[in-house]
mmCIF file with all atom_site columns, C-alpha atoms in Angstrom:
data_model
loop_
_atom_site.group_PDB
_atom_site.id
_atom_site.type_symbol
_atom_site.label_atom_id
_atom_site.label_alt_id
_atom_site.label_comp_id
_atom_site.label_asym_id
_atom_site.label_entity_id
_atom_site.label_seq_id
_atom_site.pdbx_PDB_ins_code
_atom_site.Cartn_x
_atom_site.Cartn_y
_atom_site.Cartn_z
_atom_site.occupancy
_atom_site.B_iso_or_equiv
_atom_site.pdbx_formal_charge
_atom_site.auth_seq_id
_atom_site.auth_comp_id
_atom_site.auth_asym_id
_atom_site.auth_atom_id
_atom_site.pdbx_PDB_model_num
ATOM 1   C CA . LEU A 1 1   ? -0.174  0.080   -0.114  1.00 92.00 ? 1   LEU A CA 1
ATOM 2   C CA . VAL A 1 2   ? 2.648   2.429   0.868   1.00 91.00 ? 2   VAL A CA 1
ATOM 3   C CA . PRO A 1 3   ? 5.112   1.802   -1.397  1.00 89.00 ? 3   PRO A CA 1
ATOM 4   C CA . SER A 1 4   ? 1.869   1.986   -4.238  1.00 93.00 ? 4   SER A CA 1
ATOM 5   C CA . ILE A 1 5   ? 0.856   5.699   -3.014  1.00 95.00 ? 5   ILE A CA 1
ATOM 6   C CA . MET A 1 6   ? 4.453   6.824   -2.928  1.00 91.00 ? 6   MET A CA 1
ATOM 7   C CA . ILE A 1 7   ? 5.409   5.780   -6.226  1.00 91.00 ? 7   ILE A CA 1
ATOM 8   C CA . ALA A 1 8   ? 1.882   6.947   -8.149  1.00 95.00 ? 8   ALA A CA 1
ATOM 9   C CA . LEU A 1 9   ? 2.515   10.356  -6.605  1.00 94.00 ? 9   LEU A CA 1
ATOM 10  C CA . ARG A 1 10  ? 5.654   10.570  -7.143  1.00 91.00 ? 10  ARG A CA 1
ATOM 11  C CA . GLU A 1 11  ? 4.924   9.908   -10.930 1.00 93.00 ? 11  GLU A CA 1
ATOM 12  C CA . GLY A 1 12  ? 2.204   12.943  -10.440 1.00 96.00 ? 12  GLY A CA 1
ATOM 13  C CA . ARG A 1 13  ? -0.335  9.907   -11.127 1.00 97.00 ? 13  ARG A CA 1
ATOM 14  C CA . GLU A 1 14  ? -3.609  9.248   -8.907  1.00 98.00 ? 14  GLU A CA 1
ATOM 15  C CA . ALA A 1 15  ? -3.042  7.106   -5.858  1.00 98.00 ? 15  ALA A CA 1
ATOM 16  C CA . GLN A 1 16  ? -6.127  5.027   -6.194  1.00 98.00 ? 16  GLN A CA 1
ATOM 17  C CA . CYS A 1 17  ? -7.673  2.849   -2.943  1.00 98.00 ? 17  CYS A CA 1
ATOM 18  C CA . ALA A 1 18  ? -10.287 1.517   -1.663  1.00 98.00 ? 18  ALA A CA 1
ATOM 19  C CA . SER A 1 19  ? -12.414 3.245   1.591   1.00 98.00 ? 19  SER A CA 1
ATOM 20  C CA . GLY A 1 20  ? -9.199  2.833   3.489   1.00 98.00 ? 20  GLY A CA 1
ATOM 21  C CA . ARG A 1 21  ? -12.186 2.419   6.542   1.00 98.00 ? 21  ARG A CA 1
ATOM 22  C CA . PRO A 1 22  ? -9.837  -0.831  7.715   1.00 98.00 ? 22  PRO A CA 1
ATOM 23  C CA . ILE A 1 23  ? -7.614  -0.008  10.996  1.00 98.00 ? 23  ILE A CA 1
ATOM 24  C CA . ARG A 1 24  ? -4.012  -0.971  10.078  1.00 97.00 ? 24  ARG A CA 1
ATOM 25  C CA . ASP A 1 25  ? -0.925  -1.449  12.377  1.00 96.00 ? 25  ASP A CA 1
ATOM 26  C CA . PHE A 1 26  ? 1.654   0.138   10.144  1.00 94.00 ? 26  PHE A CA 1
ATOM 27  C CA . ILE A 1 27  ? 5.467   -0.151  11.192  1.00 92.00 ? 27  ILE A CA 1
ATOM 28  C CA . SER A 1 28  ? 8.415   1.552   8.643   1.00 89.00 ? 28  SER A CA 1
ATOM 29  C CA . THR A 1 29  ? 11.278  -0.857  7.549   1.00 88.00 ? 29  THR A CA 1
ATOM 30  C CA . PRO A 1 30  ? 13.559  0.519   9.896   1.00 89.00 ? 30  PRO A CA 1
ATOM 31  C CA . SER A 1 31  ? 11.861  0.450   13.067  1.00 91.00 ? 31  SER A CA 1
ATOM 32  C CA . CYS A 1 32  ? 11.706  -3.224  12.458  1.00 94.00 ? 32  CYS A CA 1
ATOM 33  C CA . GLY A 1 33  ? 14.327  -3.883  11.727  1.00 94.00 ? 33  GLY A CA 1
ATOM 34  C CA . ALA A 1 34  ? 15.438  -2.142  15.066  1.00 94.00 ? 34  ALA A CA 1
ATOM 35  C CA . ALA A 1 35  ? 12.874  -4.213  17.046  1.00 96.00 ? 35  ALA A CA 1
ATOM 36  C CA . LEU A 1 36  ? 14.302  -7.862  15.805  1.00 97.00 ? 36  LEU A CA 1
ATOM 37  C CA . ALA A 1 37  ? 17.949  -6.857  16.090  1.00 97.00 ? 37  ALA A CA 1
ATOM 38  C CA . ALA A 1 38  ? 16.815  -5.505  19.833  1.00 97.00 ? 38  ALA A CA 1
ATOM 39  C CA . LEU A 1 39  ? 14.351  -9.221  19.947  1.00 98.00 ? 39  LEU A CA 1
ATOM 40  C CA . ALA A 1 40  ? 17.228  -10.868 18.903  1.00 97.00 ? 40  ALA A CA 1
ATOM 41  C CA . ALA A 1 41  ? 19.937  -9.534  21.535  1.00 97.00 ? 41  ALA A CA 1
ATOM 42  C CA . SER A 1 42  ? 17.689  -10.076 24.244  1.00 97.00 ? 42  SER A CA 1
ATOM 43  C CA . ASP A 1 43  ? 17.129  -13.009 26.590  1.00 97.00 ? 43  ASP A CA 1
ATOM 44  C CA . VAL A 1 44  ? 12.769  -13.212 25.565  1.00 98.00 ? 44  VAL A CA 1
ATOM 45  C CA . GLU A 1 45  ? 11.613  -16.547 24.269  1.00 97.00 ? 45  GLU A CA 1
ATOM 46  C CA . GLY A 1 46  ? 8.820   -17.607 23.028  1.00 97.00 ? 46  GLY A CA 1
ATOM 47  C CA . PRO A 1 47  ? 6.014   -14.783 20.694  1.00 97.00 ? 47  PRO A CA 1
ATOM 48  C CA . VAL A 1 48  ? 6.730   -11.228 20.553  1.00 98.00 ? 48  VAL A CA 1
ATOM 49  C CA . ASN A 1 49  ? 4.303   -9.420  18.075  1.00 97.00 ? 49  ASN A CA 1
ATOM 50  C CA . VAL A 1 50  ? 6.509   -6.405  16.169  1.00 97.00 ? 50  VAL A CA 1
ATOM 51  C CA . ALA A 1 51  ? 4.856   -4.052  15.272  1.00 95.00 ? 51  ALA A CA 1
ATOM 52  C CA . SER A 1 52  ? 4.045   -0.660  16.308  1.00 94.00 ? 52  SER A CA 1
ATOM 53  C CA . GLY A 1 53  ? 0.874   -1.471  18.147  1.00 94.00 ? 53  GLY A CA 1
ATOM 54  C CA . ALA A 1 54  ? -0.836  2.268   17.001  1.00 93.00 ? 54  ALA A CA 1
ATOM 55  C CA . PRO A 1 55  ? -3.970  1.616   15.110  1.00 96.00 ? 55  PRO A CA 1
ATOM 56  C CA . ILE A 1 56  ? -4.449  3.920   11.867  1.00 96.00 ? 56  ILE A CA 1
ATOM 57  C CA . THR A 1 57  ? -7.515  3.332   9.242   1.00 98.00 ? 57  THR A CA 1
ATOM 58  C CA . ILE A 1 58  ? -5.799  3.071   6.092   1.00 98.00 ? 58  ILE A CA 1
ATOM 59  C CA . ALA A 1 59  ? -7.409  6.442   4.888   1.00 98.00 ? 59  ALA A CA 1
ATOM 60  C CA . ALA A 1 60  ? -5.641  8.159   7.321   1.00 97.00 ? 60  ALA A CA 1
ATOM 61  C CA . MET A 1 61  ? -1.953  6.799   6.701   1.00 97.00 ? 61  MET A CA 1
ATOM 62  C CA . ALA A 1 62  ? -2.841  7.255   2.553   1.00 97.00 ? 62  ALA A CA 1
ATOM 63  C CA . ARG A 1 63  ? -3.859  11.133  3.567   1.00 97.00 ? 63  ARG A CA 1
ATOM 64  C CA . LEU A 1 64  ? -0.424  11.243  5.765   1.00 96.00 ? 64  LEU A CA 1
ATOM 65  C CA . ILE A 1 65  ? 1.287   10.442  2.614   1.00 95.00 ? 65  ILE A CA 1
ATOM 66  C CA . ALA A 1 66  ? -0.196  12.320  -0.082  1.00 96.00 ? 66  ALA A CA 1
ATOM 67  C CA . GLN A 1 67  ? -0.183  15.423  2.398   1.00 96.00 ? 67  GLN A CA 1
ATOM 68  C CA . ILE A 1 68  ? 3.658   14.816  3.131   1.00 94.00 ? 68  ILE A CA 1
ATOM 69  C CA . ALA A 1 69  ? 4.154   14.630  -0.929  1.00 92.00 ? 69  ALA A CA 1
ATOM 70  C CA . GLY A 1 70  ? 2.533   17.698  -1.448  1.00 94.00 ? 70  GLY A CA 1
ATOM 71  C CA . ARG A 1 71  ? -0.161  16.120  -3.639  1.00 96.00 ? 71  ARG A CA 1
ATOM 72  C CA . PRO A 1 72  ? -3.576  15.622  -1.775  1.00 97.00 ? 72  PRO A CA 1
ATOM 73  C CA . TYR A 1 73  ? -5.322  16.464  -5.166  1.00 98.00 ? 73  TYR A CA 1
ATOM 74  C CA . LEU A 1 74  ? -3.548  13.402  -6.651  1.00 98.00 ? 74  LEU A CA 1
ATOM 75  C CA . LEU A 1 75  ? -5.132  10.417  -3.664  1.00 98.00 ? 75  LEU A CA 1
ATOM 76  C CA . ARG A 1 76  ? -8.079  8.791   -4.650  1.00 98.00 ? 76  ARG A CA 1
ATOM 77  C CA . LEU A 1 77  ? -10.270 6.889   -1.757  1.00 98.00 ? 77  LEU A CA 1
ATOM 78  C CA . GLY A 1 78  ? -12.952 5.249   -2.632  1.00 98.00 ? 78  GLY A CA 1
ATOM 79  C CA . ALA A 1 79  ? -11.497 4.659   -6.163  1.00 98.00 ? 79  ALA A CA 1
ATOM 80  C CA . LEU A 1 80  ? -11.091 1.209   -5.726  1.00 97.00 ? 80  LEU A CA 1
ATOM 81  C CA . PRO A 1 81  ? -13.376 -1.635  -4.796  1.00 97.00 ? 81  PRO A CA 1
ATOM 82  C CA . ASP A 1 82  ? -13.546 -2.444  -0.772  1.00 97.00 ? 82  ASP A CA 1
ATOM 83  C CA . ARG A 1 83  ? -12.084 -5.803  -0.518  1.00 94.00 ? 83  ARG A CA 1
ATOM 84  C CA . PRO A 1 84  ? -14.012 -8.750  0.707   1.00 95.00 ? 84  PRO A CA 1
ATOM 85  C CA . ASN A 1 85  ? -14.125 -10.694 3.961   1.00 95.00 ? 85  ASN A CA 1
ATOM 86  C CA . GLU A 1 86  ? -11.569 -7.635  4.694   1.00 95.00 ? 86  GLU A CA 1
ATOM 87  C CA . PRO A 1 87  ? -10.693 -7.462  8.752   1.00 97.00 ? 87  PRO A CA 1
ATOM 88  C CA . PRO A 1 88  ? -11.807 -4.298  9.927   1.00 97.00 ? 88  PRO A CA 1
ATOM 89  C CA . TYR A 1 89  ? -9.227  -3.828  12.642  1.00 98.00 ? 89  TYR A CA 1
ATOM 90  C CA . MET A 1 90  ? -6.126  -5.420  12.612  1.00 97.00 ? 90  MET A CA 1
ATOM 91  C CA . VAL A 1 91  ? -3.412  -3.905  15.168  1.00 98.00 ? 91  VAL A CA 1
ATOM 92  C CA . ALA A 1 92  ? -1.015  -5.556  17.447  1.00 97.00 ? 92  ALA A CA 1
ATOM 93  C CA . HIS A 1 93  ? -0.607  -6.301  20.908  1.00 97.00 ? 93  HIS A CA 1
ATOM 94  C CA . THR A 1 94  ? 3.073   -5.395  21.892  1.00 97.00 ? 94  THR A CA 1
ATOM 95  C CA . GLY A 1 95  ? 2.942   -5.465  25.188  1.00 97.00 ? 95  GLY A CA 1
ATOM 96  C CA . ARG A 1 96  ? 6.312   -7.676  25.057  1.00 97.00 ? 96  ARG A CA 1
ATOM 97  C CA . LEU A 1 97  ? 8.012   -6.455  22.901  1.00 98.00 ? 97  LEU A CA 1
ATOM 98  C CA . ARG A 1 98  ? 7.629   -2.519  25.042  1.00 96.00 ? 98  ARG A CA 1
ATOM 99  C CA . ARG A 1 99  ? 7.805   -4.410  28.431  1.00 97.00 ? 99  ARG A CA 1
ATOM 100 C CA . GLU A 1 100 ? 10.509  -7.208  28.583  1.00 98.00 ? 100 GLU A CA 1
ATOM 101 C CA . VAL A 1 101 ? 12.685  -6.246  24.982  1.00 98.00 ? 101 VAL A CA 1
ATOM 102 C CA . GLY A 1 102 ? 12.323  -2.395  25.982  1.00 96.00 ? 102 GLY A CA 1
ATOM 103 C CA . PHE A 1 103 ? 11.689  -1.452  22.322  1.00 96.00 ? 103 PHE A CA 1
ATOM 104 C CA . THR A 1 104 ? 9.172   0.963   21.521  1.00 91.00 ? 104 THR A CA 1
ATOM 105 C CA . ALA A 1 105 ? 8.158   1.953   17.491  1.00 84.00 ? 105 ALA A CA 1
ATOM 106 C CA . PRO A 1 106 ? 8.503   5.922   16.710  1.00 80.00 ? 106 PRO A CA 1
ATOM 107 C CA . THR A 1 107 ? 5.411   7.174   17.652  1.00 74.00 ? 107 THR A CA 1
ATOM 108 C CA . SER A 1 108 ? 5.615   9.646   14.280  1.00 84.00 ? 108 SER A CA 1
ATOM 109 C CA . LEU A 1 109 ? 4.539   8.446   10.894  1.00 85.00 ? 109 LEU A CA 1
ATOM 110 C CA . ALA A 1 110 ? 5.085   11.153  10.158  1.00 87.00 ? 110 ALA A CA 1
ATOM 111 C CA . ALA A 1 111 ? 8.449   11.804  10.588  1.00 86.00 ? 111 ALA A CA 1
ATOM 112 C CA . GLU A 1 112 ? 9.323   8.483   9.361   1.00 87.00 ? 112 GLU A CA 1
ATOM 113 C CA . LEU A 1 113 ? 7.577   9.166   6.099   1.00 87.00 ? 113 LEU A CA 1
ATOM 114 C CA . ARG A 1 114 ? 9.129   12.274  5.652   1.00 85.00 ? 114 ARG A CA 1
ATOM 115 C CA . ALA A 1 115 ? 12.861  10.741  6.204   1.00 82.00 ? 115 ALA A CA 1
ATOM 116 C CA . LEU A 1 116 ? 11.903  8.490   3.543   1.00 77.00 ? 116 LEU A CA 1
ATOM 117 C CA . GLN A 1 117 ? 10.711  11.555  1.295   1.00 74.00 ? 117 GLN A CA 1
ATOM 118 C CA . MET A 1 118 ? 14.023  12.908  1.967   1.00 67.00 ? 118 MET A CA 1
ATOM 119 C CA . SER A 1 119 ? 15.967  9.836   1.233   1.00 67.00 ? 119 SER A CA 1
ATOM 120 C CA . ALA A 1 120 ? 17.859  9.872   -2.087  1.00 37.00 ? 120 ALA A CA 1
ATOM 121 C CA . SER A 1 121 ? 17.518  6.285   -2.147  1.00 45.00 ? 121 SER A CA 1
ATOM 122 C CA . ASN A 1 122 ? 13.396  6.637   -2.289  1.00 49.00 ? 122 ASN A CA 1
ATOM 123 C CA . PRO A 1 123 ? 12.301  10.181  -2.552  1.00 46.00 ? 123 PRO A CA 1
ATOM 124 C CA . LEU A 1 124 ? 8.686   11.264  -3.089  1.00 44.00 ? 124 LEU A CA 1
ATOM 125 C CA . MET A 1 125 ? 9.187   13.520  -5.811  1.00 39.00 ? 125 MET A CA 1
#
């Protein structure tokens, strides 16, 4: 989802999405890698969810990307049909990751998306 929206906006094309009503848990690749590294370096055993634990609608994420790219007018929520049987809410419980591993994902998706935009290898514009 995130790369497809970024690529469309970077190319000046409409970013077509479904309604965006489902709530999801987004974590950046660098944050996910840092969480996995922290988990691997810890003594924690058993299942641990690696995620942000922060709920956000797909629509809000798409709007944030479009706003950061400076092209909110190219975002088309509702242009595609919603997926049948899409779970309305899918967010990880990250209690073990926070308490036992000591990892907390960055609180600002916007800051991470802006950093991605400024990245020479993944510019939005």
